[in-house]
Amino acid sequence: MSALWLFGAFMRLLQQLSAKPYSTFALDTQLAELVELDSLAELMAYQPAVVPIVLGEGSNSIFLSDQTQTILRYLAKSRTVLAEDEKQVQLHIEAGDNWHQLVSWTVTQSWWGLENLSLIPGSVGAAPVQNIGAYGAELADCCDYVDFFHWQSREVQRLSKSDCGFGYRDSIFKTGLAGCGLIVAVGLTLKKQGQPKVGYKGLEHLNQHSSVTEVAEAVIAVRQSKLPDPAVLPNCGSFFKNPVVKHAVFEAIQQSYPAMPFYPQANGLVKLAAGWLIEHTGLKGQRIGDVGCYEKQALVLVNFGQGTASELQKMVALIQQKVLAQFKVQLEPEVRLLGL
């Protein structure tokens, strides 16, 4: 590791290193250069010749090949209470904070809004990119604004919730602003009194009188029962997006599979469970080489130790082909694949 002074700011520069510690899928690829910045001042002083690839904690990114482009990690992680009254609290959270640690902190304060998003791996800065969601909640439910640093103007722009273009696993940061800069902070509003969201499998024992701590603990228990620990079995969590289909497509599948889980959307479309679709193609627990579908949750692809990019790509293609052939539904990766 080396360190450089840049116009009075301090940064860490690492070169020619394994990508394994920087992606929880842990493929054996290489990074040519990694830069880590600890503050907005350091980011302002950093002027790359070529726009770098921005990386959070690597829980949703897989390096399929050796990377020649610089990888940038922004690690600033302060938490600020902007305003508070008897009904709600407004927070300003820097992007480098760990998401689950933030959620746990808000739960200990008895603040409602993030409890259903417990144990989602990754950084706060990565959360708005795909509008993380679980168990009936999304980041967008509590987000007031996102502060975004632009490479070109070298200024921080505050985008309101409506400016962020939040959708299902989607945002402007994946589309119009992709590659244009990086998220440096997120503004959140949480409630002092909340109504538990408990209409999901595994949360049935809860009710409208359950506490925010009870909801968070139940979500954590469900996730731990289904999802492997990346430190033990490398993975990036849910690999595919839950597909959202037209009602006619849903009805056609339901005729053959009346017990299929489904979630009607406000726009008339229907969200299906990608894990259920994969499992019903018979691929749950199957593997190609050292990459396979996790035996407890088909939506999770895992690296059994020596998995390769080729094996992963073959498994992804097989899953997509099987689901399309059987259900006429096209699955899309939720994980960011770098090096295709």
mmCIF file of C-alpha atoms in Angstrom:
data_model
loop_
_atom_site.group_PDB
_atom_site.id
_atom_site.type_symbol
_atom_site.label_atom_id
_atom_site.label_comp_id
_atom_site.label_asym_id
_atom_site.label_seq_id
_atom_site.Cartn_x
_atom_site.Cartn_y
_atom_site.Cartn_z
ATOM 1 C CA MET A 1 0.000 0.000 0.000
ATOM 2 C CA SER A 2 1.188 3.516 -0.712
ATOM 3 C CA ALA A 3 -0.179 6.938 0.154
ATOM 4 C CA LEU A 4 -0.110 10.182 -1.777
ATOM 5 C CA TRP A 5 -0.635 13.813 -0.858
ATOM 6 C CA LEU A 6 -2.873 15.614 -3.348
ATOM 7 C CA PHE A 7 -3.154 19.385 -2.976
ATOM 8 C CA GLY A 8 -3.242 19.168 0.804
ATOM 9 C CA ALA A 9 -5.524 16.114 0.876
ATOM 10 C CA PHE A 10 -4.534 12.552 1.698
ATOM 11 C CA MET A 11 -5.447 9.403 -0.193
ATOM 12 C CA ARG A 12 -4.445 5.743 -0.350
ATOM 13 C CA LEU A 13 -3.246 4.229 -3.596
ATOM 14 C CA LEU A 14 -2.919 0.457 -4.002
ATOM 15 C CA GLN A 15 -1.603 -1.178 -7.171
ATOM 16 C CA GLN A 16 -1.543 -4.674 -8.672
ATOM 17 C CA LEU A 17 -3.668 -6.463 -6.099
ATOM 18 C CA SER A 18 -6.160 -9.297 -5.966
ATOM 19 C CA ALA A 19 -9.810 -8.394 -6.526
ATOM 20 C CA LYS A 20 -10.968 -11.070 -4.066
ATOM 21 C CA PRO A 21 -11.189 -8.806 -0.977
ATOM 22 C CA TYR A 22 -13.172 -6.231 -2.962
ATOM 23 C CA SER A 23 -16.002 -8.464 -4.202
ATOM 24 C CA THR A 24 -17.922 -10.849 -1.970
ATOM 25 C CA PHE A 25 -18.135 -13.327 -4.879
ATOM 26 C CA ALA A 26 -14.324 -13.571 -4.676
ATOM 27 C CA LEU A 27 -13.350 -14.514 -8.222
ATOM 28 C CA ASP A 28 -9.591 -14.756 -8.701
ATOM 29 C CA THR A 29 -9.088 -11.641 -10.826
ATOM 30 C CA GLN A 30 -6.766 -8.647 -10.464
ATOM 31 C CA LEU A 31 -7.099 -4.887 -9.971
ATOM 32 C CA ALA A 32 -4.445 -2.674 -11.541
ATOM 33 C CA GLU A 33 -5.127 0.278 -9.239
ATOM 34 C CA LEU A 34 -7.345 1.042 -6.262
ATOM 35 C CA VAL A 35 -7.776 4.512 -4.762
ATOM 36 C CA GLU A 36 -9.419 5.051 -1.355
ATOM 37 C CA LEU A 37 -10.642 8.490 -0.231
ATOM 38 C CA ASP A 38 -11.800 9.309 3.289
ATOM 39 C CA SER A 39 -13.457 12.707 2.897
ATOM 40 C CA LEU A 40 -15.132 15.121 0.521
ATOM 41 C CA ALA A 41 -11.987 17.259 0.624
ATOM 42 C CA GLU A 42 -9.957 14.325 -0.651
ATOM 43 C CA LEU A 43 -12.508 13.667 -3.380
ATOM 44 C CA MET A 44 -12.437 17.319 -4.451
ATOM 45 C CA ALA A 45 -8.639 17.176 -4.707
ATOM 46 C CA TYR A 46 -8.576 13.891 -6.625
ATOM 47 C CA GLN A 47 -8.457 14.461 -10.392
ATOM 48 C CA PRO A 48 -8.236 11.194 -12.323
ATOM 49 C CA ALA A 49 -7.067 11.171 -15.926
ATOM 50 C CA VAL A 50 -9.776 8.619 -16.714
ATOM 51 C CA VAL A 51 -13.088 8.258 -14.876
ATOM 52 C CA PRO A 52 -12.684 5.416 -12.346
ATOM 53 C CA ILE A 53 -15.075 2.609 -11.507
ATOM 54 C CA VAL A 54 -16.780 3.477 -8.212
ATOM 55 C CA LEU A 55 -17.019 0.610 -5.734
ATOM 56 C CA GLY A 56 -18.748 0.360 -2.372
ATOM 57 C CA GLU A 57 -18.172 -2.758 -0.272
ATOM 58 C CA GLY A 58 -18.244 -5.117 -3.264
ATOM 59 C CA SER A 59 -21.354 -6.994 -2.120
ATOM 60 C CA ASN A 60 -23.155 -6.357 -5.417
ATOM 61 C CA SER A 61 -20.209 -6.269 -7.847
ATOM 62 C CA ILE A 62 -18.317 -9.086 -9.528
ATOM 63 C CA PHE A 63 -15.046 -8.606 -11.429
ATOM 64 C CA LEU A 64 -15.259 -11.048 -14.321
ATOM 65 C CA SER A 65 -11.836 -10.138 -15.672
ATOM 66 C CA ASP A 66 -8.660 -8.317 -14.653
ATOM 67 C CA GLN A 67 -9.386 -4.590 -14.362
ATOM 68 C CA THR A 68 -7.081 -2.011 -15.945
ATOM 69 C CA GLN A 69 -9.373 0.902 -15.043
ATOM 70 C CA THR A 70 -8.833 2.525 -11.631
ATOM 71 C CA ILE A 71 -11.234 1.419 -8.896
ATOM 72 C CA LEU A 72 -12.346 4.151 -6.469
ATOM 73 C CA ARG A 73 -13.737 3.642 -2.961
ATOM 74 C CA TYR A 74 -15.222 6.633 -1.098
ATOM 75 C CA LEU A 75 -15.105 5.825 2.626
ATOM 76 C CA ALA A 76 -16.433 8.948 4.418
ATOM 77 C CA LYS A 77 -19.054 7.739 6.898
ATOM 78 C CA SER A 78 -20.331 10.380 9.308
ATOM 79 C CA ARG A 79 -23.942 10.423 10.575
ATOM 80 C CA THR A 80 -25.662 13.731 11.297
ATOM 81 C CA VAL A 81 -29.084 14.413 12.820
ATOM 82 C CA LEU A 82 -30.336 17.425 10.859
ATOM 83 C CA ALA A 83 -33.669 17.883 12.627
ATOM 84 C CA GLU A 84 -35.821 16.033 15.124
ATOM 85 C CA ASP A 85 -39.249 16.475 16.682
ATOM 86 C CA GLU A 86 -41.788 14.242 18.406
ATOM 87 C CA LYS A 87 -42.871 12.654 15.116
ATOM 88 C CA GLN A 88 -39.762 12.185 13.000
ATOM 89 C CA VAL A 89 -36.019 12.595 12.589
ATOM 90 C CA GLN A 90 -34.047 13.773 9.548
ATOM 91 C CA LEU A 91 -30.606 12.286 8.955
ATOM 92 C CA HIS A 92 -27.636 13.060 6.714
ATOM 93 C CA ILE A 93 -25.531 9.917 6.177
ATOM 94 C CA GLU A 94 -22.245 9.859 4.261
ATOM 95 C CA ALA A 95 -21.841 7.217 1.574
ATOM 96 C CA GLY A 96 -19.057 5.182 3.174
ATOM 97 C CA ASP A 97 -21.158 4.095 6.148
ATOM 98 C CA ASN A 98 -22.059 0.409 6.292
ATOM 99 C CA TRP A 99 -25.749 -0.069 5.483
ATOM 100 C CA HIS A 100 -26.589 -2.720 8.087
ATOM 101 C CA GLN A 101 -24.699 -0.845 10.809
ATOM 102 C CA LEU A 102 -26.749 2.245 9.964
ATOM 103 C CA VAL A 103 -30.006 0.263 10.106
ATOM 104 C CA SER A 104 -29.033 -1.290 13.439
ATOM 105 C CA TRP A 105 -28.253 2.149 14.862
ATOM 106 C CA THR A 106 -31.645 3.539 13.799
ATOM 107 C CA VAL A 107 -33.399 0.520 15.310
ATOM 108 C CA THR A 108 -31.653 1.062 18.653
ATOM 109 C CA GLN A 109 -32.982 4.638 18.549
ATOM 110 C CA SER A 110 -36.523 3.218 17.980
ATOM 111 C CA TRP A 111 -36.775 5.039 14.658
ATOM 112 C CA TRP A 112 -38.990 3.417 12.035
ATOM 113 C CA GLY A 113 -38.331 3.094 8.319
ATOM 114 C CA LEU A 114 -35.250 0.954 7.702
ATOM 115 C CA GLU A 115 -36.012 -2.127 9.825
ATOM 116 C CA ASN A 116 -37.213 -4.268 6.896
ATOM 117 C CA LEU A 117 -33.918 -3.513 5.142
ATOM 118 C CA SER A 118 -31.831 -5.090 7.914
ATOM 119 C CA LEU A 119 -28.807 -7.224 7.021
ATOM 120 C CA ILE A 120 -28.622 -6.045 3.401
ATOM 121 C CA PRO A 121 -24.874 -5.975 2.736
ATOM 122 C CA GLY A 122 -23.102 -2.991 1.254
ATOM 123 C CA SER A 123 -22.530 0.706 1.795
ATOM 124 C CA VAL A 124 -24.971 3.581 2.155
ATOM 125 C CA GLY A 125 -23.701 5.065 -1.111
ATOM 126 C CA ALA A 126 -24.637 1.930 -3.031
ATOM 127 C CA ALA A 127 -28.176 1.815 -1.606
ATOM 128 C CA PRO A 128 -29.781 4.464 -3.854
ATOM 129 C CA VAL A 129 -28.173 3.114 -7.036
ATOM 130 C CA GLN A 130 -30.486 0.135 -7.216
ATOM 131 C CA ASN A 131 -33.029 1.447 -4.700
ATOM 132 C CA ILE A 132 -32.431 -1.494 -2.381
ATOM 133 C CA GLY A 133 -35.529 -3.212 -1.106
ATOM 134 C CA ALA A 134 -36.735 -6.193 0.909
ATOM 135 C CA TYR A 135 -39.845 -7.410 2.722
ATOM 136 C CA GLY A 136 -42.132 -4.703 1.378
ATOM 137 C CA ALA A 137 -39.809 -1.747 1.941
ATOM 138 C CA GLU A 138 -37.473 0.242 -0.311
ATOM 139 C CA LEU A 139 -34.869 2.916 0.269
ATOM 140 C CA ALA A 140 -37.087 5.333 -1.661
ATOM 141 C CA ASP A 141 -39.707 5.090 1.114
ATOM 142 C CA CYS A 142 -37.445 7.067 3.468
ATOM 143 C CA CYS A 143 -35.104 8.943 1.136
ATOM 144 C CA ASP A 144 -35.321 12.746 0.994
ATOM 145 C CA TYR A 145 -32.317 13.468 -1.196
ATOM 146 C CA VAL A 146 -29.044 12.141 -2.561
ATOM 147 C CA ASP A 147 -25.865 14.225 -2.781
ATOM 148 C CA PHE A 148 -24.012 13.431 -6.006
ATOM 149 C CA PHE A 149 -20.485 14.546 -6.925
ATOM 150 C CA HIS A 150 -20.058 15.181 -10.675
ATOM 151 C CA TRP A 151 -16.697 14.452 -12.290
ATOM 152 C CA GLN A 152 -17.182 17.119 -14.952
ATOM 153 C CA SER A 153 -18.341 20.080 -12.845
ATOM 154 C CA ARG A 154 -16.476 18.881 -9.721
ATOM 155 C CA GLU A 155 -19.444 20.015 -7.671
ATOM 156 C CA VAL A 156 -21.919 18.252 -5.402
ATOM 157 C CA GLN A 157 -25.523 18.357 -6.600
ATOM 158 C CA ARG A 158 -28.407 17.603 -4.259
ATOM 159 C CA LEU A 159 -31.040 15.512 -6.019
ATOM 160 C CA SER A 160 -34.483 15.343 -4.464
ATOM 161 C CA LYS A 161 -36.258 12.018 -4.180
ATOM 162 C CA SER A 162 -38.250 12.816 -7.334
ATOM 163 C CA ASP A 163 -35.031 13.678 -9.199
ATOM 164 C CA CYS A 164 -33.554 10.254 -8.403
ATOM 165 C CA GLY A 165 -35.915 8.338 -10.698
ATOM 166 C CA PHE A 166 -36.400 5.545 -8.198
ATOM 167 C CA GLY A 167 -38.047 2.392 -9.520
ATOM 168 C CA TYR A 168 -37.858 -1.308 -8.765
ATOM 169 C CA ARG A 169 -34.100 -1.921 -8.356
ATOM 170 C CA ASP A 170 -33.525 1.163 -10.478
ATOM 171 C CA SER A 171 -32.582 4.831 -10.311
ATOM 172 C CA ILE A 172 -31.041 7.651 -12.347
ATOM 173 C CA PHE A 173 -27.677 6.540 -10.973
ATOM 174 C CA LYS A 174 -27.923 3.385 -13.116
ATOM 175 C CA THR A 175 -29.086 5.304 -16.180
ATOM 176 C CA GLY A 176 -28.616 9.034 -16.851
ATOM 177 C CA LEU A 177 -25.925 9.579 -14.204
ATOM 178 C CA ALA A 178 -24.122 6.251 -14.616
ATOM 179 C CA GLY A 179 -20.385 6.945 -14.813
ATOM 180 C CA CYS A 180 -20.880 10.679 -14.303
ATOM 181 C CA GLY A 181 -19.792 10.809 -10.671
ATOM 182 C CA LEU A 182 -20.523 9.203 -7.329
ATOM 183 C CA ILE A 183 -22.927 9.414 -4.419
ATOM 184 C CA VAL A 184 -21.362 11.100 -1.386
ATOM 185 C CA ALA A 185 -24.320 11.251 1.024
ATOM 186 C CA VAL A 186 -27.982 10.369 1.493
ATOM 187 C CA GLY A 187 -30.725 12.234 3.364
ATOM 188 C CA LEU A 188 -33.330 10.154 5.210
ATOM 189 C CA THR A 189 -36.489 10.859 7.198
ATOM 190 C CA LEU A 190 -37.480 8.237 9.773
ATOM 191 C CA LYS A 191 -40.557 8.131 11.996
ATOM 192 C CA LYS A 192 -40.820 7.986 15.785
ATOM 193 C CA GLN A 193 -44.000 5.897 15.493
ATOM 194 C CA GLY A 194 -44.404 3.298 12.753
ATOM 195 C CA GLN A 195 -46.671 0.623 11.369
ATOM 196 C CA PRO A 196 -44.893 -2.719 10.934
ATOM 197 C CA LYS A 197 -44.690 -4.171 7.415
ATOM 198 C CA VAL A 198 -45.201 -7.846 8.102
ATOM 199 C CA GLY A 199 -46.950 -9.259 5.028
ATOM 200 C CA TYR A 200 -44.087 -11.476 3.949
ATOM 201 C CA LYS A 201 -43.175 -15.120 4.553
ATOM 202 C CA GLY A 202 -41.178 -15.451 7.736
ATOM 203 C CA LEU A 203 -42.761 -12.418 9.363
ATOM 204 C CA GLU A 204 -46.181 -14.007 9.974
ATOM 205 C CA HIS A 205 -45.662 -14.212 13.732
ATOM 206 C CA LEU A 206 -45.488 -10.418 13.923
ATOM 207 C CA ASN A 207 -48.481 -8.079 14.125
ATOM 208 C CA GLN A 208 -49.309 -4.382 14.077
ATOM 209 C CA HIS A 209 -48.221 -4.088 17.713
ATOM 210 C CA SER A 210 -44.726 -5.477 17.102
ATOM 211 C CA SER A 211 -41.826 -3.169 17.924
ATOM 212 C CA VAL A 212 -39.272 -1.910 15.420
ATOM 213 C CA THR A 213 -36.693 -4.151 17.143
ATOM 214 C CA GLU A 214 -38.909 -7.214 16.765
ATOM 215 C CA VAL A 215 -39.376 -6.513 13.048
ATOM 216 C CA ALA A 216 -35.641 -6.045 12.499
ATOM 217 C CA GLU A 217 -34.798 -9.223 14.417
ATOM 218 C CA ALA A 218 -37.349 -11.223 12.418
ATOM 219 C CA VAL A 219 -35.984 -9.948 9.100
ATOM 220 C CA ILE A 220 -32.441 -10.787 10.188
ATOM 221 C CA ALA A 221 -33.484 -14.291 11.237
ATOM 222 C CA VAL A 222 -35.185 -14.957 7.885
ATOM 223 C CA ARG A 223 -32.227 -13.657 5.891
ATOM 224 C CA GLN A 224 -29.737 -15.683 7.928
ATOM 225 C CA SER A 225 -31.807 -18.843 7.444
ATOM 226 C CA LYS A 226 -31.824 -18.482 3.642
ATOM 227 C CA LEU A 227 -28.654 -16.638 2.689
ATOM 228 C CA PRO A 228 -25.072 -17.893 3.076
ATOM 229 C CA ASP A 229 -22.479 -15.778 4.859
ATOM 230 C CA PRO A 230 -20.155 -14.390 2.125
ATOM 231 C CA ALA A 231 -17.191 -14.832 4.480
ATOM 232 C CA VAL A 232 -17.903 -18.582 4.517
ATOM 233 C CA LEU A 233 -19.385 -19.156 1.055
ATOM 234 C CA PRO A 234 -18.668 -16.290 -1.368
ATOM 235 C CA ASN A 235 -21.798 -14.789 -2.942
ATOM 236 C CA CYS A 236 -23.442 -11.491 -3.802
ATOM 237 C CA GLY A 237 -26.876 -12.238 -2.344
ATOM 238 C CA SER A 238 -29.849 -12.171 -4.711
ATOM 239 C CA PHE A 239 -28.321 -12.527 -8.164
ATOM 240 C CA PHE A 240 -31.389 -11.774 -10.305
ATOM 241 C CA LYS A 241 -34.096 -9.139 -10.118
ATOM 242 C CA ASN A 242 -37.594 -10.343 -9.338
ATOM 243 C CA PRO A 243 -39.259 -9.994 -12.761
ATOM 244 C CA VAL A 244 -42.214 -7.648 -13.146
ATOM 245 C CA VAL A 245 -44.537 -8.930 -15.879
ATOM 246 C CA LYS A 246 -47.775 -8.052 -17.616
ATOM 247 C CA HIS A 247 -50.935 -9.487 -16.081
ATOM 248 C CA ALA A 248 -51.520 -11.742 -19.080
ATOM 249 C CA VAL A 249 -48.083 -13.338 -18.611
ATOM 250 C CA PHE A 250 -48.795 -13.854 -14.919
ATOM 251 C CA GLU A 251 -52.187 -15.456 -15.628
ATOM 252 C CA ALA A 252 -50.669 -17.855 -18.148
ATOM 253 C CA ILE A 253 -48.133 -19.076 -15.578
ATOM 254 C CA GLN A 254 -50.677 -19.220 -12.756
ATOM 255 C CA GLN A 255 -52.887 -21.601 -14.727
ATOM 256 C CA SER A 256 -50.128 -24.206 -14.499
ATOM 257 C CA TYR A 257 -48.777 -23.147 -11.115
ATOM 258 C CA PRO A 258 -51.656 -21.878 -8.961
ATOM 259 C CA ALA A 259 -49.490 -21.864 -5.800
ATOM 260 C CA MET A 260 -46.886 -19.550 -7.334
ATOM 261 C CA PRO A 261 -46.184 -16.499 -5.126
ATOM 262 C CA PHE A 262 -46.924 -13.141 -6.727
ATOM 263 C CA TYR A 263 -47.112 -9.477 -5.771
ATOM 264 C CA PRO A 264 -49.551 -7.174 -7.625
ATOM 265 C CA GLN A 265 -48.111 -3.737 -8.406
ATOM 266 C CA ALA A 266 -49.896 -0.400 -8.363
ATOM 267 C CA ASN A 267 -49.417 0.000 -12.129
ATOM 268 C CA GLY A 268 -51.288 -3.213 -12.915
ATOM 269 C CA LEU A 269 -48.170 -5.299 -13.458
ATOM 270 C CA VAL A 270 -47.294 -8.303 -11.306
ATOM 271 C CA LYS A 271 -43.972 -9.013 -9.583
ATOM 272 C CA LEU A 272 -42.883 -12.663 -9.511
ATOM 273 C CA ALA A 273 -40.328 -14.340 -7.273
ATOM 274 C CA ALA A 274 -37.202 -15.079 -9.329
ATOM 275 C CA GLY A 275 -36.003 -17.629 -6.765
ATOM 276 C CA TRP A 276 -39.263 -19.571 -7.070
ATOM 277 C CA LEU A 277 -39.009 -19.596 -10.876
ATOM 278 C CA ILE A 278 -35.416 -20.848 -10.773
ATOM 279 C CA GLU A 279 -36.237 -23.512 -8.189
ATOM 280 C CA HIS A 280 -39.103 -24.821 -10.325
ATOM 281 C CA THR A 281 -36.779 -25.342 -13.286
ATOM 282 C CA GLY A 282 -34.932 -27.854 -11.106
ATOM 283 C CA LEU A 283 -31.727 -25.819 -10.863
ATOM 284 C CA LYS A 284 -31.715 -25.265 -7.101
ATOM 285 C CA GLY A 285 -28.562 -26.860 -5.721
ATOM 286 C CA GLN A 286 -27.122 -27.445 -9.210
ATOM 287 C CA ARG A 287 -23.640 -26.289 -10.135
ATOM 288 C CA ILE A 288 -21.251 -25.836 -13.010
ATOM 289 C CA GLY A 289 -17.746 -26.435 -11.758
ATOM 290 C CA ASP A 290 -17.359 -24.425 -8.575
ATOM 291 C CA VAL A 291 -20.310 -22.062 -9.211
ATOM 292 C CA GLY A 292 -23.873 -23.017 -8.407
ATOM 293 C CA CYS A 293 -27.350 -22.211 -7.094
ATOM 294 C CA TYR A 294 -27.375 -22.200 -3.296
ATOM 295 C CA GLU A 295 -29.163 -25.247 -1.903
ATOM 296 C CA LYS A 296 -31.346 -23.167 0.449
ATOM 297 C CA GLN A 297 -32.189 -20.310 -1.929
ATOM 298 C CA ALA A 298 -32.067 -20.692 -5.703
ATOM 299 C CA LEU A 299 -31.867 -16.919 -6.224
ATOM 300 C CA VAL A 300 -28.369 -16.889 -4.717
ATOM 301 C CA LEU A 301 -25.400 -17.977 -6.822
ATOM 302 C CA VAL A 302 -22.356 -19.049 -4.841
ATOM 303 C CA ASN A 303 -18.658 -19.585 -5.411
ATOM 304 C CA PHE A 304 -17.699 -22.889 -3.790
ATOM 305 C CA GLY A 305 -14.057 -21.854 -3.630
ATOM 306 C CA GLN A 306 -12.379 -21.980 -7.023
ATOM 307 C CA GLY A 307 -15.178 -20.641 -9.217
ATOM 308 C CA THR A 308 -14.259 -18.913 -12.461
ATOM 309 C CA ALA A 309 -15.856 -16.146 -14.494
ATOM 310 C CA SER A 310 -16.534 -18.642 -17.268
ATOM 311 C CA GLU A 311 -18.391 -20.982 -14.900
ATOM 312 C CA LEU A 312 -20.437 -18.098 -13.522
ATOM 313 C CA GLN A 313 -21.393 -16.870 -16.992
ATOM 314 C CA LYS A 314 -22.400 -20.395 -18.032
ATOM 315 C CA MET A 315 -24.571 -20.778 -14.917
ATOM 316 C CA VAL A 316 -26.236 -17.399 -15.490
ATOM 317 C CA ALA A 317 -26.963 -18.298 -19.116
ATOM 318 C CA LEU A 318 -28.355 -21.711 -18.126
ATOM 319 C CA ILE A 319 -30.701 -20.174 -15.557
ATOM 320 C CA GLN A 320 -31.939 -17.546 -17.984
ATOM 321 C CA GLN A 321 -32.491 -20.126 -20.715
ATOM 322 C CA LYS A 322 -34.382 -22.536 -18.441
ATOM 323 C CA VAL A 323 -36.658 -19.858 -16.949
ATOM 324 C CA LEU A 324 -37.392 -18.357 -20.363
ATOM 325 C CA ALA A 325 -38.212 -21.751 -21.868
ATOM 326 C CA GLN A 326 -40.471 -22.839 -19.001
ATOM 327 C CA PHE A 327 -42.167 -19.587 -17.984
ATOM 328 C CA LYS A 328 -41.603 -17.190 -20.921
ATOM 329 C CA VAL A 329 -39.975 -14.769 -18.478
ATOM 330 C CA GLN A 330 -36.574 -13.145 -19.027
ATOM 331 C CA LEU A 331 -34.474 -12.819 -15.855
ATOM 332 C CA GLU A 332 -32.051 -9.915 -15.516
ATOM 333 C CA PRO A 333 -29.043 -9.850 -13.162
ATOM 334 C CA GLU A 334 -29.338 -7.581 -10.165
ATOM 335 C CA VAL A 335 -25.598 -7.911 -9.510
ATOM 336 C CA ARG A 336 -23.207 -5.539 -11.313
ATOM 337 C CA LEU A 337 -20.972 -7.579 -13.615
ATOM 338 C CA LEU A 338 -17.699 -5.790 -14.443
ATOM 339 C CA GLY A 339 -15.556 -6.916 -17.350
ATOM 340 C CA LEU A 340 -18.163 -8.352 -19.710
#
